[in-house]
mmCIF file of C-alpha atoms in Angstrom:
data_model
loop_
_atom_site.group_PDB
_atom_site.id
_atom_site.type_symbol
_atom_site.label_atom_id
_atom_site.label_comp_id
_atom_site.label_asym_id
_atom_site.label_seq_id
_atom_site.Cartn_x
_atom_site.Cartn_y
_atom_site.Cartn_z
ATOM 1 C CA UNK A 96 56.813 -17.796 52.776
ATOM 2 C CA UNK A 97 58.901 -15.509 50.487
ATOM 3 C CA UNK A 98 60.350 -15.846 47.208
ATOM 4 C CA UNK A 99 62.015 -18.968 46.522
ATOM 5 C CA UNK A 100 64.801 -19.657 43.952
ATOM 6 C CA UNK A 101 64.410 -22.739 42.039
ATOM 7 C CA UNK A 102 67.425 -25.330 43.830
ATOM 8 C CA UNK A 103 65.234 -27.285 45.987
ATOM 9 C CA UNK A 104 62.334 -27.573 43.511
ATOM 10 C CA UNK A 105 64.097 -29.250 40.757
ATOM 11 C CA UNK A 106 66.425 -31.169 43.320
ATOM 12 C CA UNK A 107 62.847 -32.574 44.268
ATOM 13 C CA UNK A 108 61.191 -33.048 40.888
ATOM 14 C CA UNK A 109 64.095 -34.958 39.632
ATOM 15 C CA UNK A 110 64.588 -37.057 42.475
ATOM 16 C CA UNK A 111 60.283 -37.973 42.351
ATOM 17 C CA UNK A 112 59.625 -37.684 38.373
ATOM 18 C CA UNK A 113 57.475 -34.576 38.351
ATOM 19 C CA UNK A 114 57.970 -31.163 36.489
ATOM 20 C CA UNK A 115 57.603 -27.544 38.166
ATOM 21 C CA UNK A 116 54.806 -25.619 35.667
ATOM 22 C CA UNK A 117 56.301 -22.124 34.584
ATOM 23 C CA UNK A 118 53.956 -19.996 33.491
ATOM 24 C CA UNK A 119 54.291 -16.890 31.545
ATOM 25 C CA UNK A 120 52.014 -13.590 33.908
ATOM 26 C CA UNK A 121 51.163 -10.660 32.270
ATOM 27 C CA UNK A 122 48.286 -8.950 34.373
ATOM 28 C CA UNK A 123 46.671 -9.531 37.994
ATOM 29 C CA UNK A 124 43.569 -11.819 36.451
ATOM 30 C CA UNK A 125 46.666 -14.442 34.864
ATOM 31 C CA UNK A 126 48.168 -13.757 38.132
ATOM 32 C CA UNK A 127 44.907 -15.121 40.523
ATOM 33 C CA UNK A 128 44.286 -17.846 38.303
ATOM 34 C CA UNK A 129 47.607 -19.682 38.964
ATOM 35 C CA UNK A 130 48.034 -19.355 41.829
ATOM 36 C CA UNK A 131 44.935 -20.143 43.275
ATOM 37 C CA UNK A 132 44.795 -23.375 41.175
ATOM 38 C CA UNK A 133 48.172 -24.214 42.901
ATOM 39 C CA UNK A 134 47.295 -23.028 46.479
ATOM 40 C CA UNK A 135 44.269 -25.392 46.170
ATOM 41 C CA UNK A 136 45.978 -28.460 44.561
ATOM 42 C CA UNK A 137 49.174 -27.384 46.946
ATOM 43 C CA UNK A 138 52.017 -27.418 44.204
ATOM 44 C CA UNK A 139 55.106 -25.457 43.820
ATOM 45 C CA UNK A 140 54.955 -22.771 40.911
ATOM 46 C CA UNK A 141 57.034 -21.136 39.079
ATOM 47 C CA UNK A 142 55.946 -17.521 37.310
ATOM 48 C CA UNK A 143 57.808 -16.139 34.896
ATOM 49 C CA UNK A 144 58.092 -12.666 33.072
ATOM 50 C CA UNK A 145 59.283 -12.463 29.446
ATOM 51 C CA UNK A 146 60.804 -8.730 28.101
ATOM 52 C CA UNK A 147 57.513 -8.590 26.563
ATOM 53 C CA UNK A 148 55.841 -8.569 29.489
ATOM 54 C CA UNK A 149 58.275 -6.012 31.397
ATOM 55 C CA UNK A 150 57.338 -3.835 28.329
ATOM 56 C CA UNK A 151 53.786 -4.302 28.694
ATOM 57 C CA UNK A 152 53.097 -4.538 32.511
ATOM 58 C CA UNK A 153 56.167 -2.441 34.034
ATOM 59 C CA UNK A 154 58.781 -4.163 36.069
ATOM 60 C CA UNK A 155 57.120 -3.171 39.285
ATOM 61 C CA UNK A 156 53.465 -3.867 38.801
ATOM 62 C CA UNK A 157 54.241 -7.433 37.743
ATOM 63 C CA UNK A 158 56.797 -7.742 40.976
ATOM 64 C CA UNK A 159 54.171 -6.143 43.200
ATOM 65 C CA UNK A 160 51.565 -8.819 41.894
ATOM 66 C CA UNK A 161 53.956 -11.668 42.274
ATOM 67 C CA UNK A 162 54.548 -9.684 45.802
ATOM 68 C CA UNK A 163 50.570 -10.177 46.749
ATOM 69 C CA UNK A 164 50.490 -13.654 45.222
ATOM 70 C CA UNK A 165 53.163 -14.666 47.822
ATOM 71 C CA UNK A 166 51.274 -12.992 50.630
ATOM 72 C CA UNK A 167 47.839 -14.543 49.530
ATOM 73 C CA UNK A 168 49.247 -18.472 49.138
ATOM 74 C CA UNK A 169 51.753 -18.388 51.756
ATOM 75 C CA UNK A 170 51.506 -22.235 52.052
ATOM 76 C CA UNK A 171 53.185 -22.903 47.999
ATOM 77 C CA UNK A 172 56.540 -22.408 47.326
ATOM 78 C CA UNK A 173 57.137 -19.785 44.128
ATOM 79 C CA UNK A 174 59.607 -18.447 41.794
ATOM 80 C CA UNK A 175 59.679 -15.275 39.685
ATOM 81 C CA UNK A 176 61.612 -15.855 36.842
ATOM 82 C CA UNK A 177 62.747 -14.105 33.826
ATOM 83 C CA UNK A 178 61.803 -15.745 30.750
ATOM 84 C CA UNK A 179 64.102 -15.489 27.879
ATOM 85 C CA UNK A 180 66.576 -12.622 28.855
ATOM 86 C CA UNK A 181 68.249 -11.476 25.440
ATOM 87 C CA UNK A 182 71.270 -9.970 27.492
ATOM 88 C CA UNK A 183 73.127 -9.662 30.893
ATOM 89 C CA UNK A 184 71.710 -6.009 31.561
ATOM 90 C CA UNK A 185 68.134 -7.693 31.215
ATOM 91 C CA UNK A 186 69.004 -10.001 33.579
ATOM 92 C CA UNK A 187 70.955 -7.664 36.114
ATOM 93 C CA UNK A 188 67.802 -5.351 36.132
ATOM 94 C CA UNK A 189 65.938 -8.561 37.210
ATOM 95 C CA UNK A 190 68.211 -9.886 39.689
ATOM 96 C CA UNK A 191 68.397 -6.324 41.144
ATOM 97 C CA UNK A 192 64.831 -5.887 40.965
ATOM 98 C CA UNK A 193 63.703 -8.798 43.100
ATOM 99 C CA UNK A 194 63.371 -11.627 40.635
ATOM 100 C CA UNK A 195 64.866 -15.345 42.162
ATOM 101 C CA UNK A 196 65.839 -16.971 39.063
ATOM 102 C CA UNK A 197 66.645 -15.619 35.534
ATOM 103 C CA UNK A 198 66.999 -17.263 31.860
ATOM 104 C CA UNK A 199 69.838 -15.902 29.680
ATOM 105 C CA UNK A 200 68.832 -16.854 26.316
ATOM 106 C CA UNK A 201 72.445 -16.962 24.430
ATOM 107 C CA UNK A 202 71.087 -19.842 22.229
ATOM 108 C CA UNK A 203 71.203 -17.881 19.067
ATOM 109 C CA UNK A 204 74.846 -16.925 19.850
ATOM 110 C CA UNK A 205 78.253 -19.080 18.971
ATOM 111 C CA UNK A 206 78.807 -21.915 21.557
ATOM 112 C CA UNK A 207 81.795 -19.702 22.804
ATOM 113 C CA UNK A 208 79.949 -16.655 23.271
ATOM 114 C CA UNK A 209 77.084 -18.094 24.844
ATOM 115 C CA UNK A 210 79.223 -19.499 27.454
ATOM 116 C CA UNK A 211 81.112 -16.147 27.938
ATOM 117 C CA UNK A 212 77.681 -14.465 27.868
ATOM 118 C CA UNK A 213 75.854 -17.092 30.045
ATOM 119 C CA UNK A 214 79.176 -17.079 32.808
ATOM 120 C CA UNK A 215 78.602 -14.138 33.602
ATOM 121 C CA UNK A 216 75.326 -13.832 34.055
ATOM 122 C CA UNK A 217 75.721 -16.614 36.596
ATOM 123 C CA UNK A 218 78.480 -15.398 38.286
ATOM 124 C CA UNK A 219 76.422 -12.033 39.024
ATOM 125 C CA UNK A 220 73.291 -13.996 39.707
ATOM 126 C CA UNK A 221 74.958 -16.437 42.085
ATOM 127 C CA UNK A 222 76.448 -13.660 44.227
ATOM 128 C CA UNK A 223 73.203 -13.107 45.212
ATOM 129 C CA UNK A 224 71.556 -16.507 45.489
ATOM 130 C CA UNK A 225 69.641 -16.506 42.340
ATOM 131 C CA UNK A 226 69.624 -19.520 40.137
ATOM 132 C CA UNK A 227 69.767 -19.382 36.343
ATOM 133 C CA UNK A 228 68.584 -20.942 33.335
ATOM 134 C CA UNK A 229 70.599 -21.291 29.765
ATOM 135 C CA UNK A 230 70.164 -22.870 26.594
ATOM 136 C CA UNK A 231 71.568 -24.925 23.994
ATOM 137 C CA UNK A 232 69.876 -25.246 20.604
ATOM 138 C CA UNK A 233 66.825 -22.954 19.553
ATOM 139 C CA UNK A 234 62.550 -23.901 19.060
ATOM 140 C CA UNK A 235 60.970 -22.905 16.295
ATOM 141 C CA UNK A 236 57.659 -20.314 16.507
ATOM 142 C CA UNK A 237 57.044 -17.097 18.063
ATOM 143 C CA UNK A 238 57.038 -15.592 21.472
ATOM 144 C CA UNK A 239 56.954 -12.031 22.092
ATOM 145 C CA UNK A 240 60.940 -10.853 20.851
ATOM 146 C CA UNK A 241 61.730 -14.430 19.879
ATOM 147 C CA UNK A 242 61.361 -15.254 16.275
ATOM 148 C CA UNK A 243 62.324 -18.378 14.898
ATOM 149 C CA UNK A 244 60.964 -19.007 11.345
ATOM 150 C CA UNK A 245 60.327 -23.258 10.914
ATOM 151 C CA UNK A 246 63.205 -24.480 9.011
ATOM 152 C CA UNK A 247 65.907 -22.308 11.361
ATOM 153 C CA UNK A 248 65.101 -24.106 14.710
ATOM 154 C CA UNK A 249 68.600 -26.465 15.705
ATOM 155 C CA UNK A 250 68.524 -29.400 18.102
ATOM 156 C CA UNK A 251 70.438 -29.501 21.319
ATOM 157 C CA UNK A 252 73.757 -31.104 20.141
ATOM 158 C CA UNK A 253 74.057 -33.765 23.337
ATOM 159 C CA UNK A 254 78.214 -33.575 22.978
ATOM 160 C CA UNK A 255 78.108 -29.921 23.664
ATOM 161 C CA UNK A 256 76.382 -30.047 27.085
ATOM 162 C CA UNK A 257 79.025 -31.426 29.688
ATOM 163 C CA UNK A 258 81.446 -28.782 28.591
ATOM 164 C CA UNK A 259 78.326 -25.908 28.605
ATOM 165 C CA UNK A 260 76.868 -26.157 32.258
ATOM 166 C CA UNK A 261 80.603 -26.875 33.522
ATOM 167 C CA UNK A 262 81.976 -23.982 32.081
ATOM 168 C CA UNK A 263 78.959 -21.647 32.688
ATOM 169 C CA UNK A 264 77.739 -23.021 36.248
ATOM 170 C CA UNK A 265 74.325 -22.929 35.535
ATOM 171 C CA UNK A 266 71.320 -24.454 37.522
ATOM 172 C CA UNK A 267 69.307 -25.889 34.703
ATOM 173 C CA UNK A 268 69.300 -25.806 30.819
ATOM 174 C CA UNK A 269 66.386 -25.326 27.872
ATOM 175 C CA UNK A 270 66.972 -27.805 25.496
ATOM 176 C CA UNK A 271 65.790 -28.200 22.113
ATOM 177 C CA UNK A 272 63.623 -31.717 21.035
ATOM 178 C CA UNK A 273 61.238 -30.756 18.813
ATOM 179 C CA UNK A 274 58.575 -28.277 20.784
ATOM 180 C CA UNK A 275 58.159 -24.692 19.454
ATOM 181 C CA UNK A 276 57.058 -21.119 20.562
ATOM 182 C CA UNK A 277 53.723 -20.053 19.913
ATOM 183 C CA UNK A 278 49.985 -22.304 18.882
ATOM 184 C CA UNK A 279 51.086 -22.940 15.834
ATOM 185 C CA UNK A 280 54.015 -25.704 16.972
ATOM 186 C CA UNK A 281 53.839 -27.536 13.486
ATOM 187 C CA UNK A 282 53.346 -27.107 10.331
ATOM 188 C CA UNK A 283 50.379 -29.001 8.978
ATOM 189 C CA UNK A 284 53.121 -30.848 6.223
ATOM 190 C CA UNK A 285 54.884 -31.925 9.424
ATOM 191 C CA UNK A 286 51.903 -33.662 10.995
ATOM 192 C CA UNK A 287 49.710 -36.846 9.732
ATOM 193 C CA UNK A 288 45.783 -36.550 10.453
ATOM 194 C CA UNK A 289 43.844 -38.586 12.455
ATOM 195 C CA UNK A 290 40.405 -40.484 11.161
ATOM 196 C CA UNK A 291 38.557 -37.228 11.997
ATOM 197 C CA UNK A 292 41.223 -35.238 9.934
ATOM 198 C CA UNK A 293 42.667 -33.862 13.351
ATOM 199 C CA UNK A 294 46.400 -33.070 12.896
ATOM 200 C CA UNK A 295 48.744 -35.502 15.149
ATOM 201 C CA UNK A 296 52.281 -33.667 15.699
ATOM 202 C CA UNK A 297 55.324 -35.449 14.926
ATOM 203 C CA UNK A 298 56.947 -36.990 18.875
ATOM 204 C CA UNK A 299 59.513 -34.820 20.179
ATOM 205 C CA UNK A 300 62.982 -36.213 19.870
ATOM 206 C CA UNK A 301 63.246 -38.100 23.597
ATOM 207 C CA UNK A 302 66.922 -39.731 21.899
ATOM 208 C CA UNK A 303 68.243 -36.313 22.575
ATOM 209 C CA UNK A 304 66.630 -35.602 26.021
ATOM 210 C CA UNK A 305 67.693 -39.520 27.282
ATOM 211 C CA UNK A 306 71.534 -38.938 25.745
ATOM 212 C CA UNK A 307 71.589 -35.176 27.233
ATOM 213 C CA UNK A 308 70.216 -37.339 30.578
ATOM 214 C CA UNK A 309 73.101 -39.706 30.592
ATOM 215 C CA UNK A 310 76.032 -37.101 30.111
ATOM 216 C CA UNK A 311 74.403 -35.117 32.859
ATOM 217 C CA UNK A 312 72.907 -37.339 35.588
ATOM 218 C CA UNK A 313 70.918 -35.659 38.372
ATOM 219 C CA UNK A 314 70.881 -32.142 36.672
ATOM 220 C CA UNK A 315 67.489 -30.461 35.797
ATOM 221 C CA UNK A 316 66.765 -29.916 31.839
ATOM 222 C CA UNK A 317 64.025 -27.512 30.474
ATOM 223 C CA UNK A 318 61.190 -27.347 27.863
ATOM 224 C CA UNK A 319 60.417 -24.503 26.396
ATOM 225 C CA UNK A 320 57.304 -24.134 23.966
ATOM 226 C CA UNK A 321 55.499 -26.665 25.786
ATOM 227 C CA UNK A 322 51.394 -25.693 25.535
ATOM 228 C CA UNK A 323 49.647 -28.555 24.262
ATOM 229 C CA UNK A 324 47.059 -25.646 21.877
ATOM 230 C CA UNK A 325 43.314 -27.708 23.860
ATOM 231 C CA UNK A 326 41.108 -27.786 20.965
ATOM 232 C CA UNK A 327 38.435 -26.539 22.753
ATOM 233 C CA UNK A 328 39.599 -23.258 23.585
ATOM 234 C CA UNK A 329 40.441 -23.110 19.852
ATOM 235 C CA UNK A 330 37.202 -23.836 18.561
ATOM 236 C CA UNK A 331 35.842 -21.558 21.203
ATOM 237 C CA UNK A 332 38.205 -18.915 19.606
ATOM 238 C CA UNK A 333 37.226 -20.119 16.405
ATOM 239 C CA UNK A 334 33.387 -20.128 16.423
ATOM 240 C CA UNK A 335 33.451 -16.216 17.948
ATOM 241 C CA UNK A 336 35.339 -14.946 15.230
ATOM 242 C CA UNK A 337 38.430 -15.791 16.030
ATOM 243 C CA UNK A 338 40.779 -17.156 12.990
ATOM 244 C CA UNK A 339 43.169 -19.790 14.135
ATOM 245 C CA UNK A 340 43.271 -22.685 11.177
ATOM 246 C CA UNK A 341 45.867 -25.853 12.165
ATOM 247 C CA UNK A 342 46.607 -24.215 16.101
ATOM 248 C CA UNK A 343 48.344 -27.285 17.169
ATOM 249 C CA UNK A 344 50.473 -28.321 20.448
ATOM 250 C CA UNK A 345 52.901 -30.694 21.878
ATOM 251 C CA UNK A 346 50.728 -33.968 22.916
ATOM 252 C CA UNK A 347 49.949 -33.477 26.988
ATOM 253 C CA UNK A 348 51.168 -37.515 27.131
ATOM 254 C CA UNK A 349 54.628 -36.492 25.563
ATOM 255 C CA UNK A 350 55.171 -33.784 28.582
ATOM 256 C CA UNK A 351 54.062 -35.970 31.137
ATOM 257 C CA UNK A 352 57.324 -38.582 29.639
ATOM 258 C CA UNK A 353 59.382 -35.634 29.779
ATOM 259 C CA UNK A 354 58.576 -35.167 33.406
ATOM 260 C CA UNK A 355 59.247 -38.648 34.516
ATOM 261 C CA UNK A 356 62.412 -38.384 32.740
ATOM 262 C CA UNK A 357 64.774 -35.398 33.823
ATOM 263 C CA UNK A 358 62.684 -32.260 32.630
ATOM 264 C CA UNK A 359 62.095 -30.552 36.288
ATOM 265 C CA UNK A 360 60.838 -27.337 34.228
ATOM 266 C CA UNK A 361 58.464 -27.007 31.256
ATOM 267 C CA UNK A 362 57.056 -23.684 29.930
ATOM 268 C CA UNK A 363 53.520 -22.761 29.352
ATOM 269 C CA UNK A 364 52.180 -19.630 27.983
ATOM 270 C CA UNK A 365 49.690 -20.053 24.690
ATOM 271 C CA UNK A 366 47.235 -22.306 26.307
ATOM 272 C CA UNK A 367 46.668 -19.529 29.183
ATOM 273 C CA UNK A 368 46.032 -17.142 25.938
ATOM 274 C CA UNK A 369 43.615 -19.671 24.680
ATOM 275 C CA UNK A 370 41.808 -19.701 27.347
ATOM 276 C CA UNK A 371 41.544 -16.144 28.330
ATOM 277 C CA UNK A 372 40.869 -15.604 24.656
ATOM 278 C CA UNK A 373 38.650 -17.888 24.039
ATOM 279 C CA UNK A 374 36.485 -17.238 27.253
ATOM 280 C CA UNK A 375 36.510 -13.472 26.481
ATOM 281 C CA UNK A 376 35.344 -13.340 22.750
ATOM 282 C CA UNK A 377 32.874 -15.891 23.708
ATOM 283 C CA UNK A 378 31.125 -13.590 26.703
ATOM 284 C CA UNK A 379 30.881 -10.818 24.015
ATOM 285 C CA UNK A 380 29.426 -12.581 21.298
ATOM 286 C CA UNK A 381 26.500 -13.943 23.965
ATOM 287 C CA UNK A 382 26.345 -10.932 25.676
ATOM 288 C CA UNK A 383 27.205 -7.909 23.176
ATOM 289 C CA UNK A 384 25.702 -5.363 25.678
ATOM 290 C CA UNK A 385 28.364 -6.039 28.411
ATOM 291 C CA UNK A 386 31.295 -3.821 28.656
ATOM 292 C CA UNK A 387 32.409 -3.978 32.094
ATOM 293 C CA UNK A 388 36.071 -5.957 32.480
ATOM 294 C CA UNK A 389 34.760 -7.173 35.534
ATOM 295 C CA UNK A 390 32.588 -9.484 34.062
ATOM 296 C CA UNK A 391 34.686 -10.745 31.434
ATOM 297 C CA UNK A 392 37.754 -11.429 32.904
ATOM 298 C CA UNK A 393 36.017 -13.086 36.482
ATOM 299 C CA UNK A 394 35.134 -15.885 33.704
ATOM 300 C CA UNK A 395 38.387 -16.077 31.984
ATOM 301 C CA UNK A 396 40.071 -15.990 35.426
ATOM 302 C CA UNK A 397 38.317 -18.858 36.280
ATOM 303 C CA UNK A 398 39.081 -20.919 32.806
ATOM 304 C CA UNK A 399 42.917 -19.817 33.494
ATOM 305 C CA UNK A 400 42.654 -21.556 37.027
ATOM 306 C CA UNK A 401 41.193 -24.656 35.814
ATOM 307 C CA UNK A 402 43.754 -25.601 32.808
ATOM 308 C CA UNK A 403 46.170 -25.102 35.229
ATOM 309 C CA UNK A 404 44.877 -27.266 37.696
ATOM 310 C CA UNK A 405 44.447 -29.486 34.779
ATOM 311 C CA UNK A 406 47.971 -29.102 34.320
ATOM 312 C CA UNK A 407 49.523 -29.595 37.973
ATOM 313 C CA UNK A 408 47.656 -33.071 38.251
ATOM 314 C CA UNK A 409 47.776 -34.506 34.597
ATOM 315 C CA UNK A 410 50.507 -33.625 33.080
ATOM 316 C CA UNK A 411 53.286 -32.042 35.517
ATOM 317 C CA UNK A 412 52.442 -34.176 38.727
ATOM 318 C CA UNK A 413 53.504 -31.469 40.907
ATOM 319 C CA UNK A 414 50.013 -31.440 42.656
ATOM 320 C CA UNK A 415 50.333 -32.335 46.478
ATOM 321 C CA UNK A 416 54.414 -31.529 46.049
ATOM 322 C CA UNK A 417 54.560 -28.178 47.361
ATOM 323 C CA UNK A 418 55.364 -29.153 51.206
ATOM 324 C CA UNK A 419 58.493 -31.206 49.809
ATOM 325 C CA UNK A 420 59.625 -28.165 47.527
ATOM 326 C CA UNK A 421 60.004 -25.678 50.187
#
């Protein structure tokens, strides 16, 4: 099948309690690895592309790949999305360029001129039958051009949402409960440890996502910053050289709420690093005479597929959902 938008896929999740995985591609290998896991576990998938990744891929490679992705996995359902557009030309060039559904990130805006800037993003992308993603309040952490220092990240404000997606027409909308960019999602003061001395991150704020629920029945909601950090692939990282002291996630147990609640999209991106990472520095510190990418990425291809298969069954519940999506 071609291209989807994401309407029917969130229509579904809601209605069943499961959350579409949207997962940040930057090269063929990241690519494979999702979609195969989904072709074999049969779930719809969203891919997404931040302005990071336009900058480091090229519009058109990462379209073609999508492209061959479709053409290899006919039987799922997927979405190329933009991650994160900082402005409507971003977002036009998307659109324009092939992309089904687009995020205009106006969260660091005035509520005014987000809605101005988010209306007419949607009224271009609608034209055209994409859907679009906006947000209200802003994560902490880092991800490619977005930089939120700790301390600066707001909450979604559940009064201001009714009057936002009326005014701006969009399909879903990122909101803001406590998850953050990057591995580092807390800061160790932030956390309590465990009898092992593990860190355990603070819950996310599900008050705001049930109040934002009620004032919005039916409509799909958004979590950004949403990699749960495994502490495997960061001790893998860390015991070949790698330097990543307190990498820390959102609690796999807290998504899977969100998802039986009204989140129909959450966002995952560090723990495919991790484990590409993780898998890579490890081949080269057991097998320093290697140097052909062939053999180190068919391993970290394969580590890729299996979180997210970990991910579609465990924590989404979008495995086996992919006939009902299309």
């Amino acid at each position: 099948m071609a291209l989807v938008n994401s309407k029917k896929m969130f229509e579904q999740a809601y209605k069943n309690g499961y959350a579409i995985g949207a997962f940040n591609v930057n090269n063929m290998e990241i690519v494979q690895g999702i979609t195969e896991a989904c072709k074999e576990e049969n779930a719809p998938v969203i891919l997404q592309v931040s302005k990071g990744a336009r900058a480091y891929a090229n519009h058109t490679y990462l379209v073609k790949l999508v492209e061959a992705a479709v053409k290899e996995c006919p039987e799922i359902p997927i979405v190329l999305h933009l991650d994160h557009g900082p402005d409507f030309e971003t977002c036009k060039s998307c659109i324009d360029g092939g992309f089904t559904s687009v995020m205009i990130d106006g969260s660091h805006l005035p509520f005014e001129e987000n809605i101005a800037l988010t209306k007419k993003v949607v009224d271009y992308a609608h034209e055209r039958g994409v859907t679009v993603e906006g947000e209200l309040g802003t994560l902490a952490g880092i991800e490619d051009d977005v930089k939120v220092e700790h301390g600066a990240e707001s909450y979604t404000k559940p009064e201001e949402v009714i009057e936002f997606v009326t005014r701006t027409g969009v399909d879903s909308l990122a909101i803001a409960i406590g998850t953050s960019h990057g591995a580092y999602k807390f800061k160790p003061e932030q956390c309590t440890r465990n009898e092992e001395g593990i860190l355990v991150p603070p819950a996310l704020r599900f008050d705001i996502l049930e109040e934002v629920s009620k004032k919005l029945p039916g409509f799909p909601i958004v979590l950004h910053g949403s990699s749960s950090v495994p502490q495997d692939y960061v001790k893998m990282v860390n015991d070949n050289g790698g330097k990543m002291p307190d990498a820390i996630g959102v609690p796999e147990e807290q998504l899977r709420k969100a998802a039986e609640l009204s989140v129909c999209k959450i966002n995952i991106d560090s723990d495919l690093r991790l484990a590409m990472t993780g898998t890579i520095r490890q081949f080269f510190n057991e097998k320093p005479d290697k140097f052909d990418p062939r053999e180190y990425l068919k391993p970290a291809r394969a580590n890729i597929k299996e979180i997210v298969r970990h991910k579609l069954k465990n924590v989404l519940g979008c495995a086996g959902k992919a006939d009902e999506c299309k």
